[in-house]
Amino acid sequence: MTRSDLWFDDGNVVLQAEDIQFRVHWGVLALHSSFFHDLKALPQPADQPSVDDCPIVELSDAPDEVEYVLRALYVPSFLCQKRLSVPIISALLRLGRKYEFKDLFDSAVARLTSEFPTTVEEYDASGKFKTIEWYDGVHFDIIALATENNILSVLPSACYRAVERYELSILFDGIPRKDGTLASLPQTDLRRCAIGQHRMVLKQFEQGFTLGWVRKWDSHGCTASALCRKGRENMLKGAQKIQRLVLLAGNTEFRVHWDVLALQSSVFRDMLANPPPSKHPDVDGCPVVELSDDPEEVDYLLKVLYTPASFLAQYRANSNDMGQYARARAIPLPIICALIRLGRKYDFKDFHSWAVAQLEAQYPITLEGFDCGHQLDSSIERCTSS
């Protein structure tokens, strides 16, 4: 057995976690924990193991978590640190709930709720982490921690930050921590985040949202619909006057706009930041960017990019939230493939996420989702040949 640094010579009880022992005081434990208060009142068996006449209480918890809790009890400045690590907060939550250290549990919850508030106003006002140490994967760990400890109020803003920050592949694959371990989402939270990210992409095209203005909406109060339509077209044309280029796929040329591509793709955004040399091939003064992709797939991608409402409105997606996209025809698989392949290759994150979500909705990863999905009509057009 190894003695911890938290070993008080006048202590009257020894807590043992694995092979680490902590000599502390019944009175301190009982003051903060109703569990230990009740345990102290129980008669001790005559054959109970002891160290220096101090009874040993064996715990099934990790030694480092026990140490974090004891330091919080014995070292006043421990909880006064500006930022605490997630392992410390995890220990305060798990052991605070298990052994009824109410004050420790509440202090950990307060840090989570301050970083992930429940109102839009508080969320907009929040910025970088102020009370919790940040690292790659911290959002995943906090979501898992909140789910495990039933702190449900934290989940909406925590999940929103995760889907806003990471693309779908990272949500599924997880994020390596500095110690080589992997931060990953629990299955229920992964499903929640994947569906949420899919819905966020679609929401952009609804009335009143970022890209909703490009679509035609019925308005009984509008007395100049033709004028509104013309104004919308002029706005689109005005947005397309800046820095054009030609994408060359096979023998097919596509004359498009740097800014439109750069808005959705980090690859083209980097190209825009590093323009080609003056001697670069051009068409009518527009630089040529040669692509090694199938022209038909490039065509699908550009149609979704430039005319998402009218192009996708031909098809019916596998979601009740598609709203205006609901139609009779299923989405052809080549379109899904194009958005996945080119979306990943050129980092069109929204398109890639949307297409992957369509596949996952059609081929779910759980038995319940599979049984439910096969009671519905397919949202992806079946191939006529294998």
Short mmCIF file of C-alpha atoms in Angstrom, two decimals:
data_model
loop_
_atom_site.label_atom_id
_atom_site.label_comp_id
_atom_site.label_asym_id
_atom_site.label_seq_id
_atom_site.Cartn_x
_atom_site.Cartn_y
_atom_site.Cartn_z
CA MET A 1 0.00 0.00 0.00
CA THR A 2 1.08 3.56 -0.71
CA ARG A 3 0.35 6.50 1.55
CA SER A 4 -0.99 9.59 -0.15
CA ASP A 5 0.28 13.09 0.54
CA LEU A 6 -3.07 13.58 2.25
CA TRP A 7 -2.04 11.69 5.39
CA PHE A 8 -2.79 13.44 8.66
CA ASP A 9 -1.13 11.99 11.74
CA ASP A 10 -4.14 12.93 13.86
CA GLY A 11 -6.59 11.47 11.34
CA ASN A 12 -8.99 8.81 12.62
CA VAL A 13 -10.12 7.07 9.43
CA VAL A 14 -8.26 5.72 6.39
CA LEU A 15 -9.87 5.84 2.96
CA GLN A 16 -8.41 3.27 0.57
CA ALA A 17 -8.82 3.54 -3.22
CA GLU A 18 -7.05 0.68 -5.02
CA ASP A 19 -3.56 0.67 -3.47
CA ILE A 20 -3.57 4.30 -2.27
CA GLN A 21 -4.51 5.22 1.32
CA PHE A 22 -5.64 8.60 2.66
CA ARG A 23 -5.65 9.24 6.43
CA VAL A 24 -8.26 11.87 7.13
CA HIS A 25 -10.88 12.83 9.73
CA TRP A 26 -14.36 11.43 10.27
CA GLY A 27 -15.54 14.85 11.41
CA VAL A 28 -14.48 16.57 8.17
CA LEU A 29 -16.08 13.88 6.01
CA ALA A 30 -19.28 13.84 8.06
CA LEU A 31 -19.54 17.64 7.98
CA HIS A 32 -19.70 17.72 4.19
CA SER A 33 -21.22 14.34 3.32
CA SER A 34 -24.47 12.86 4.61
CA PHE A 35 -23.22 9.47 3.40
CA PHE A 36 -20.14 9.55 5.64
CA HIS A 37 -22.19 11.14 8.42
CA ASP A 38 -24.46 8.08 8.43
CA LEU A 39 -21.54 5.68 7.93
CA LYS A 40 -19.76 7.09 10.99
CA ALA A 41 -22.83 6.45 13.12
CA LEU A 42 -22.85 2.74 12.26
CA PRO A 43 -21.12 0.36 14.70
CA GLN A 44 -17.77 -0.86 13.39
CA PRO A 45 -17.21 -4.65 13.26
CA ALA A 46 -14.52 -5.98 15.55
CA ASP A 47 -12.56 -7.57 12.69
CA GLN A 48 -12.54 -4.46 10.46
CA PRO A 49 -9.09 -3.81 8.95
CA SER A 50 -7.29 -0.82 10.41
CA VAL A 51 -4.09 1.20 10.22
CA ASP A 52 -2.70 2.59 13.49
CA ASP A 53 -6.10 1.92 15.08
CA CYS A 54 -7.86 3.88 12.30
CA PRO A 55 -10.59 1.89 10.50
CA ILE A 56 -10.06 1.40 6.78
CA VAL A 57 -12.95 2.30 4.47
CA GLU A 58 -12.41 0.75 1.06
CA LEU A 59 -13.69 2.76 -1.91
CA SER A 60 -14.24 1.48 -5.44
CA ASP A 61 -13.26 4.82 -6.96
CA ALA A 62 -10.12 5.94 -8.80
CA PRO A 63 -7.42 7.23 -6.42
CA ASP A 64 -6.95 10.50 -8.30
CA GLU A 65 -10.68 11.27 -8.04
CA VAL A 66 -10.64 10.60 -4.29
CA GLU A 67 -7.63 12.89 -3.96
CA TYR A 68 -9.36 15.71 -5.87
CA VAL A 69 -12.37 15.52 -3.54
CA LEU A 70 -10.24 15.46 -0.39
CA ARG A 71 -8.16 18.41 -1.57
CA ALA A 72 -11.38 20.32 -2.19
CA LEU A 73 -12.33 19.60 1.44
CA TYR A 74 -8.95 20.31 3.04
CA VAL A 75 -7.38 23.01 0.85
CA PRO A 76 -9.53 26.19 0.81
CA SER A 77 -7.85 27.60 -2.31
CA PHE A 78 -8.44 24.43 -4.36
CA LEU A 79 -11.94 25.40 -5.49
CA CYS A 80 -10.98 29.07 -5.79
CA GLN A 81 -8.84 28.45 -8.87
CA LYS A 82 -10.02 30.46 -11.87
CA ARG A 83 -10.13 27.35 -14.06
CA LEU A 84 -10.43 23.71 -13.09
CA SER A 85 -9.62 20.75 -15.32
CA VAL A 86 -12.35 18.45 -16.56
CA PRO A 87 -10.97 15.48 -14.51
CA ILE A 88 -11.36 17.55 -11.32
CA ILE A 89 -14.87 18.64 -12.25
CA SER A 90 -15.67 15.04 -13.14
CA ALA A 91 -14.49 13.85 -9.71
CA LEU A 92 -16.54 16.50 -7.91
CA LEU A 93 -19.62 15.48 -9.87
CA ARG A 94 -19.25 11.70 -9.65
CA LEU A 95 -18.11 11.41 -6.05
CA GLY A 96 -20.15 14.41 -4.99
CA ARG A 97 -23.27 12.65 -6.20
CA LYS A 98 -22.23 9.18 -5.02
CA TYR A 99 -21.25 10.19 -1.47
CA GLU A 100 -23.59 13.18 -1.19
CA PHE A 101 -20.97 15.93 -0.99
CA LYS A 102 -23.66 18.43 -1.93
CA ASP A 103 -21.53 21.59 -1.88
CA LEU A 104 -18.83 20.00 -4.05
CA PHE A 105 -21.39 18.71 -6.52
CA ASP A 106 -23.10 22.10 -6.73
CA SER A 107 -19.80 23.92 -7.29
CA ALA A 108 -18.98 21.66 -10.25
CA VAL A 109 -22.46 22.10 -11.72
CA ALA A 110 -22.09 25.88 -11.39
CA ARG A 111 -18.95 25.81 -13.54
CA LEU A 112 -20.67 23.77 -16.24
CA THR A 113 -23.77 25.96 -16.34
CA SER A 114 -21.67 29.14 -16.47
CA GLU A 115 -19.86 27.86 -19.57
CA PHE A 116 -22.99 26.37 -21.16
CA PRO A 117 -25.93 28.62 -20.22
CA THR A 118 -29.59 27.98 -20.88
CA THR A 119 -30.59 31.31 -22.45
CA VAL A 120 -29.71 32.79 -25.83
CA GLU A 121 -28.64 36.07 -24.22
CA GLU A 122 -26.18 34.33 -21.90
CA TYR A 123 -24.91 32.11 -24.70
CA ASP A 124 -24.27 35.09 -26.99
CA ALA A 125 -22.42 36.84 -24.15
CA SER A 126 -20.22 33.82 -23.44
CA GLY A 127 -16.89 33.49 -25.20
CA LYS A 128 -13.78 31.55 -24.30
CA PHE A 129 -13.92 29.17 -21.35
CA LYS A 130 -13.56 31.09 -18.10
CA THR A 131 -13.99 28.45 -15.39
CA ILE A 132 -12.95 25.21 -17.14
CA GLU A 133 -9.60 24.42 -18.77
CA TRP A 134 -9.95 24.13 -22.55
CA TYR A 135 -8.34 21.43 -24.73
CA ASP A 136 -9.16 19.64 -27.97
CA GLY A 137 -12.09 17.37 -27.22
CA VAL A 138 -13.32 19.23 -24.14
CA HIS A 139 -16.81 19.66 -25.64
CA PHE A 140 -17.18 15.90 -26.12
CA ASP A 141 -16.03 15.17 -22.56
CA ILE A 142 -18.39 17.73 -21.06
CA ILE A 143 -21.34 16.38 -23.05
CA ALA A 144 -20.53 12.86 -21.83
CA LEU A 145 -20.11 14.12 -18.26
CA ALA A 146 -23.39 16.03 -18.29
CA THR A 147 -25.25 13.02 -19.68
CA GLU A 148 -23.70 10.64 -17.14
CA ASN A 149 -24.63 12.90 -14.23
CA ASN A 150 -28.05 13.89 -15.59
CA ILE A 151 -27.21 17.60 -15.85
CA LEU A 152 -29.55 18.03 -18.79
CA SER A 153 -29.62 21.84 -18.79
CA VAL A 154 -26.02 21.87 -20.06
CA LEU A 155 -26.66 19.67 -23.10
CA PRO A 156 -28.39 22.08 -25.54
CA SER A 157 -25.61 24.67 -25.65
CA ALA A 158 -22.83 22.06 -25.27
CA CYS A 159 -24.17 20.04 -28.21
CA TYR A 160 -24.67 23.21 -30.25
CA ARG A 161 -21.05 24.21 -29.71
CA ALA A 162 -19.90 20.75 -30.75
CA VAL A 163 -21.90 20.61 -34.00
CA GLU A 164 -21.00 24.22 -34.80
CA ARG A 165 -17.29 23.58 -34.29
CA TYR A 166 -16.77 20.07 -35.72
CA GLU A 167 -17.78 18.37 -38.95
CA LEU A 168 -19.74 15.13 -38.92
CA SER A 169 -16.74 12.84 -39.38
CA ILE A 170 -15.13 14.23 -36.22
CA LEU A 171 -18.36 13.78 -34.28
CA PHE A 172 -18.23 10.08 -35.21
CA ASP A 173 -14.46 9.51 -34.97
CA GLY A 174 -13.74 11.49 -31.80
CA ILE A 175 -10.81 13.79 -30.99
CA PRO A 176 -7.40 12.66 -29.65
CA ARG A 177 -6.44 14.22 -26.32
CA LYS A 178 -2.86 15.23 -25.53
CA ASP A 179 -2.35 12.07 -23.45
CA GLY A 180 -3.17 9.87 -26.44
CA THR A 181 -6.66 8.89 -25.29
CA LEU A 182 -9.74 9.64 -27.36
CA ALA A 183 -12.52 12.05 -26.46
CA SER A 184 -15.72 10.65 -27.95
CA LEU A 185 -19.45 11.16 -27.67
CA PRO A 186 -21.75 8.59 -26.05
CA GLN A 187 -24.03 6.88 -28.56
CA THR A 188 -27.16 8.80 -27.56
CA ASP A 189 -25.35 12.14 -27.72
CA LEU A 190 -23.70 11.26 -31.04
CA ARG A 191 -27.11 10.62 -32.57
CA ARG A 192 -28.46 13.83 -31.05
CA CYS A 193 -25.56 15.90 -32.43
CA ALA A 194 -25.63 14.31 -35.90
CA ILE A 195 -29.35 14.95 -36.31
CA GLY A 196 -28.98 18.45 -34.91
CA GLN A 197 -26.19 19.34 -37.32
CA HIS A 198 -28.28 18.05 -40.23
CA ARG A 199 -31.25 20.18 -39.18
CA MET A 200 -29.06 23.27 -38.76
CA VAL A 201 -27.92 22.97 -42.38
CA LEU A 202 -31.50 22.80 -43.61
CA LYS A 203 -32.63 25.62 -41.34
CA GLN A 204 -30.42 28.10 -43.19
CA PHE A 205 -32.78 27.94 -46.18
CA GLU A 206 -35.95 28.65 -44.22
CA GLN A 207 -37.68 32.00 -44.18
CA GLY A 208 -36.02 34.48 -41.85
CA PHE A 209 -32.70 32.61 -41.69
CA THR A 210 -29.31 33.20 -43.33
CA LEU A 211 -30.08 31.89 -46.82
CA GLY A 212 -33.86 32.08 -46.69
CA TRP A 213 -33.91 35.31 -48.69
CA VAL A 214 -32.86 33.54 -51.89
CA ARG A 215 -36.10 31.57 -51.99
CA LYS A 216 -39.56 32.68 -53.05
CA TRP A 217 -41.99 32.86 -50.13
CA ASP A 218 -45.73 33.39 -50.38
CA SER A 219 -46.79 36.61 -48.70
CA HIS A 220 -50.40 37.69 -48.92
CA GLY A 221 -49.43 41.17 -47.78
CA CYS A 222 -46.97 41.78 -50.62
CA THR A 223 -48.38 44.05 -53.33
CA ALA A 224 -45.26 44.05 -55.52
CA SER A 225 -44.11 40.44 -55.81
CA ALA A 226 -42.52 41.05 -59.22
CA LEU A 227 -40.50 43.93 -57.79
CA CYS A 228 -39.41 41.79 -54.84
CA ARG A 229 -38.35 39.01 -57.18
CA LYS A 230 -36.36 41.43 -59.33
CA GLY A 231 -34.69 42.87 -56.26
CA ARG A 232 -33.73 39.41 -55.09
CA GLU A 233 -32.24 38.60 -58.49
CA ASN A 234 -30.28 41.86 -58.49
CA MET A 235 -28.89 41.09 -55.05
CA LEU A 236 -27.71 37.70 -56.27
CA LYS A 237 -26.16 39.21 -59.40
CA GLY A 238 -24.46 41.89 -57.36
CA ALA A 239 -22.98 39.27 -55.09
CA GLN A 240 -21.61 37.45 -58.11
CA LYS A 241 -19.66 40.27 -59.78
CA ILE A 242 -16.49 39.83 -57.80
CA GLN A 243 -13.53 37.68 -58.86
CA ARG A 244 -14.76 35.02 -61.24
CA LEU A 245 -12.92 31.84 -62.20
CA VAL A 246 -13.37 28.84 -64.45
CA LEU A 247 -13.43 25.31 -63.06
CA LEU A 248 -12.29 22.79 -65.67
CA ALA A 249 -13.41 19.18 -65.11
CA GLY A 250 -12.56 16.94 -68.06
CA ASN A 251 -13.64 18.95 -71.11
CA THR A 252 -16.37 20.84 -69.26
CA GLU A 253 -15.92 24.43 -68.11
CA PHE A 254 -17.87 26.00 -65.25
CA ARG A 255 -17.66 29.77 -64.89
CA VAL A 256 -18.22 30.51 -61.21
CA HIS A 257 -17.25 32.97 -58.45
CA TRP A 258 -14.39 32.84 -55.97
CA ASP A 259 -16.45 34.40 -53.18
CA VAL A 260 -19.34 31.97 -53.53
CA LEU A 261 -16.98 28.98 -53.37
CA ALA A 262 -14.87 30.48 -50.58
CA LEU A 263 -17.95 31.09 -48.45
CA GLN A 264 -18.60 27.34 -48.18
CA SER A 265 -15.16 25.76 -48.79
CA SER A 266 -11.92 26.29 -46.87
CA VAL A 267 -9.99 24.85 -49.85
CA PHE A 268 -11.25 27.55 -52.22
CA ARG A 269 -10.94 30.12 -49.44
CA ASP A 270 -7.21 29.34 -49.28
CA MET A 271 -6.98 29.56 -53.08
CA LEU A 272 -8.61 32.99 -52.97
CA ALA A 273 -6.06 34.13 -50.40
CA ASN A 274 -3.25 32.97 -52.73
CA PRO A 275 -4.27 34.02 -56.27
CA PRO A 276 -2.61 32.31 -59.27
CA PRO A 277 0.31 34.03 -61.06
CA SER A 278 -0.40 36.39 -63.95
CA LYS A 279 0.80 33.82 -66.53
CA HIS A 280 -1.68 31.24 -65.27
CA PRO A 281 -4.10 29.90 -67.98
CA ASP A 282 -7.31 31.89 -68.20
CA VAL A 283 -10.60 32.11 -70.10
CA ASP A 284 -11.83 35.64 -70.85
CA GLY A 285 -9.58 36.93 -68.11
CA CYS A 286 -10.83 34.41 -65.55
CA PRO A 287 -8.19 32.07 -64.07
CA VAL A 288 -8.68 28.37 -64.80
CA VAL A 289 -8.63 25.83 -61.96
CA GLU A 290 -8.32 22.28 -63.28
CA LEU A 291 -10.17 19.60 -61.32
CA SER A 292 -9.61 15.86 -61.58
CA ASP A 293 -13.25 15.15 -60.77
CA ASP A 294 -16.17 13.86 -62.82
CA PRO A 295 -17.84 16.82 -64.60
CA GLU A 296 -21.28 15.49 -63.67
CA GLU A 297 -20.37 15.46 -59.98
CA VAL A 298 -19.01 19.00 -60.22
CA ASP A 299 -22.26 20.02 -61.89
CA TYR A 300 -24.32 18.53 -59.04
CA LEU A 301 -22.19 20.31 -56.45
CA LEU A 302 -22.47 23.69 -58.15
CA LYS A 303 -26.22 23.36 -58.61
CA VAL A 304 -26.64 22.72 -54.90
CA LEU A 305 -24.27 25.60 -54.16
CA TYR A 306 -25.94 28.17 -56.41
CA THR A 307 -29.58 27.07 -56.46
CA PRO A 308 -30.15 24.90 -53.39
CA ALA A 309 -33.85 25.64 -53.06
CA SER A 310 -34.92 24.99 -56.65
CA PHE A 311 -32.51 22.09 -57.24
CA LEU A 312 -33.23 20.12 -54.05
CA ALA A 313 -36.92 20.96 -54.19
CA GLN A 314 -37.22 18.34 -56.95
CA TYR A 315 -36.51 15.64 -54.41
CA ARG A 316 -37.78 14.45 -51.08
CA ALA A 317 -35.24 14.13 -48.26
CA ASN A 318 -35.58 11.67 -45.44
CA SER A 319 -36.66 14.16 -42.79
CA ASN A 320 -39.92 15.68 -41.69
CA ASP A 321 -38.00 18.92 -41.23
CA MET A 322 -37.22 19.26 -44.92
CA GLY A 323 -40.48 21.17 -45.31
CA GLN A 324 -40.35 22.83 -48.70
CA TYR A 325 -38.05 20.11 -50.09
CA ALA A 326 -40.70 17.42 -49.67
CA ARG A 327 -41.65 16.14 -53.12
CA ALA A 328 -42.50 12.88 -54.83
CA ARG A 329 -39.06 11.87 -56.07
CA ALA A 330 -36.27 10.39 -54.01
CA ILE A 331 -32.79 11.89 -54.16
CA PRO A 332 -30.65 10.17 -56.84
CA LEU A 333 -27.68 8.39 -55.35
CA PRO A 334 -25.19 10.11 -57.73
CA ILE A 335 -26.10 13.46 -56.15
CA ILE A 336 -25.49 12.07 -52.66
CA CYS A 337 -22.16 10.58 -53.81
CA ALA A 338 -21.08 13.84 -55.42
CA LEU A 339 -21.81 15.87 -52.29
CA ILE A 340 -19.97 13.38 -50.10
CA ARG A 341 -16.90 12.97 -52.32
CA LEU A 342 -16.44 16.59 -53.36
CA GLY A 343 -17.71 17.88 -50.04
CA ARG A 344 -14.95 15.98 -48.27
CA LYS A 345 -12.27 16.70 -50.88
CA TYR A 346 -12.85 20.46 -51.05
CA ASP A 347 -14.18 20.88 -47.50
CA PHE A 348 -17.75 21.87 -48.31
CA LYS A 349 -18.67 20.88 -44.75
CA ASP A 350 -22.38 21.69 -44.87
CA PHE A 351 -23.00 19.74 -48.07
CA HIS A 352 -20.94 16.78 -46.91
CA SER A 353 -22.77 16.68 -43.56
CA TRP A 354 -26.16 16.91 -45.22
CA ALA A 355 -25.42 14.08 -47.67
CA VAL A 356 -23.96 11.83 -44.97
CA ALA A 357 -27.03 12.47 -42.84
CA GLN A 358 -29.21 11.24 -45.70
CA LEU A 359 -27.24 7.98 -45.85
CA GLU A 360 -27.30 7.55 -42.08
CA ALA A 361 -31.03 8.18 -41.99
CA GLN A 362 -31.47 5.48 -44.63
CA TYR A 363 -28.97 3.07 -43.02
CA PRO A 364 -29.08 3.78 -39.24
CA ILE A 365 -26.52 2.44 -36.79
CA THR A 366 -29.02 1.17 -34.20
CA LEU A 367 -31.53 -1.67 -34.41
CA GLU A 368 -34.35 0.67 -33.39
CA GLY A 369 -33.42 3.15 -36.09
CA PHE A 370 -33.17 0.33 -38.64
CA ASP A 371 -36.61 -1.06 -37.77
CA CYS A 372 -38.13 2.42 -37.86
CA GLY A 373 -36.39 3.48 -41.06
CA HIS A 374 -37.57 0.45 -43.02
CA GLN A 375 -41.15 1.29 -42.29
CA LEU A 376 -40.71 4.53 -44.24
CA ASP A 377 -40.26 5.23 -47.93
CA SER A 378 -36.70 5.54 -49.11
CA SER A 379 -35.34 9.06 -49.43
CA ILE A 380 -32.51 7.90 -51.69
CA GLU A 381 -33.28 6.61 -55.16
CA ARG A 382 -32.52 2.91 -55.50
CA CYS A 383 -30.01 1.89 -58.14
CA THR A 384 -31.30 -0.27 -60.97
CA SER A 385 -28.08 -2.29 -61.09
CA SER A 386 -25.60 -3.44 -58.48
#
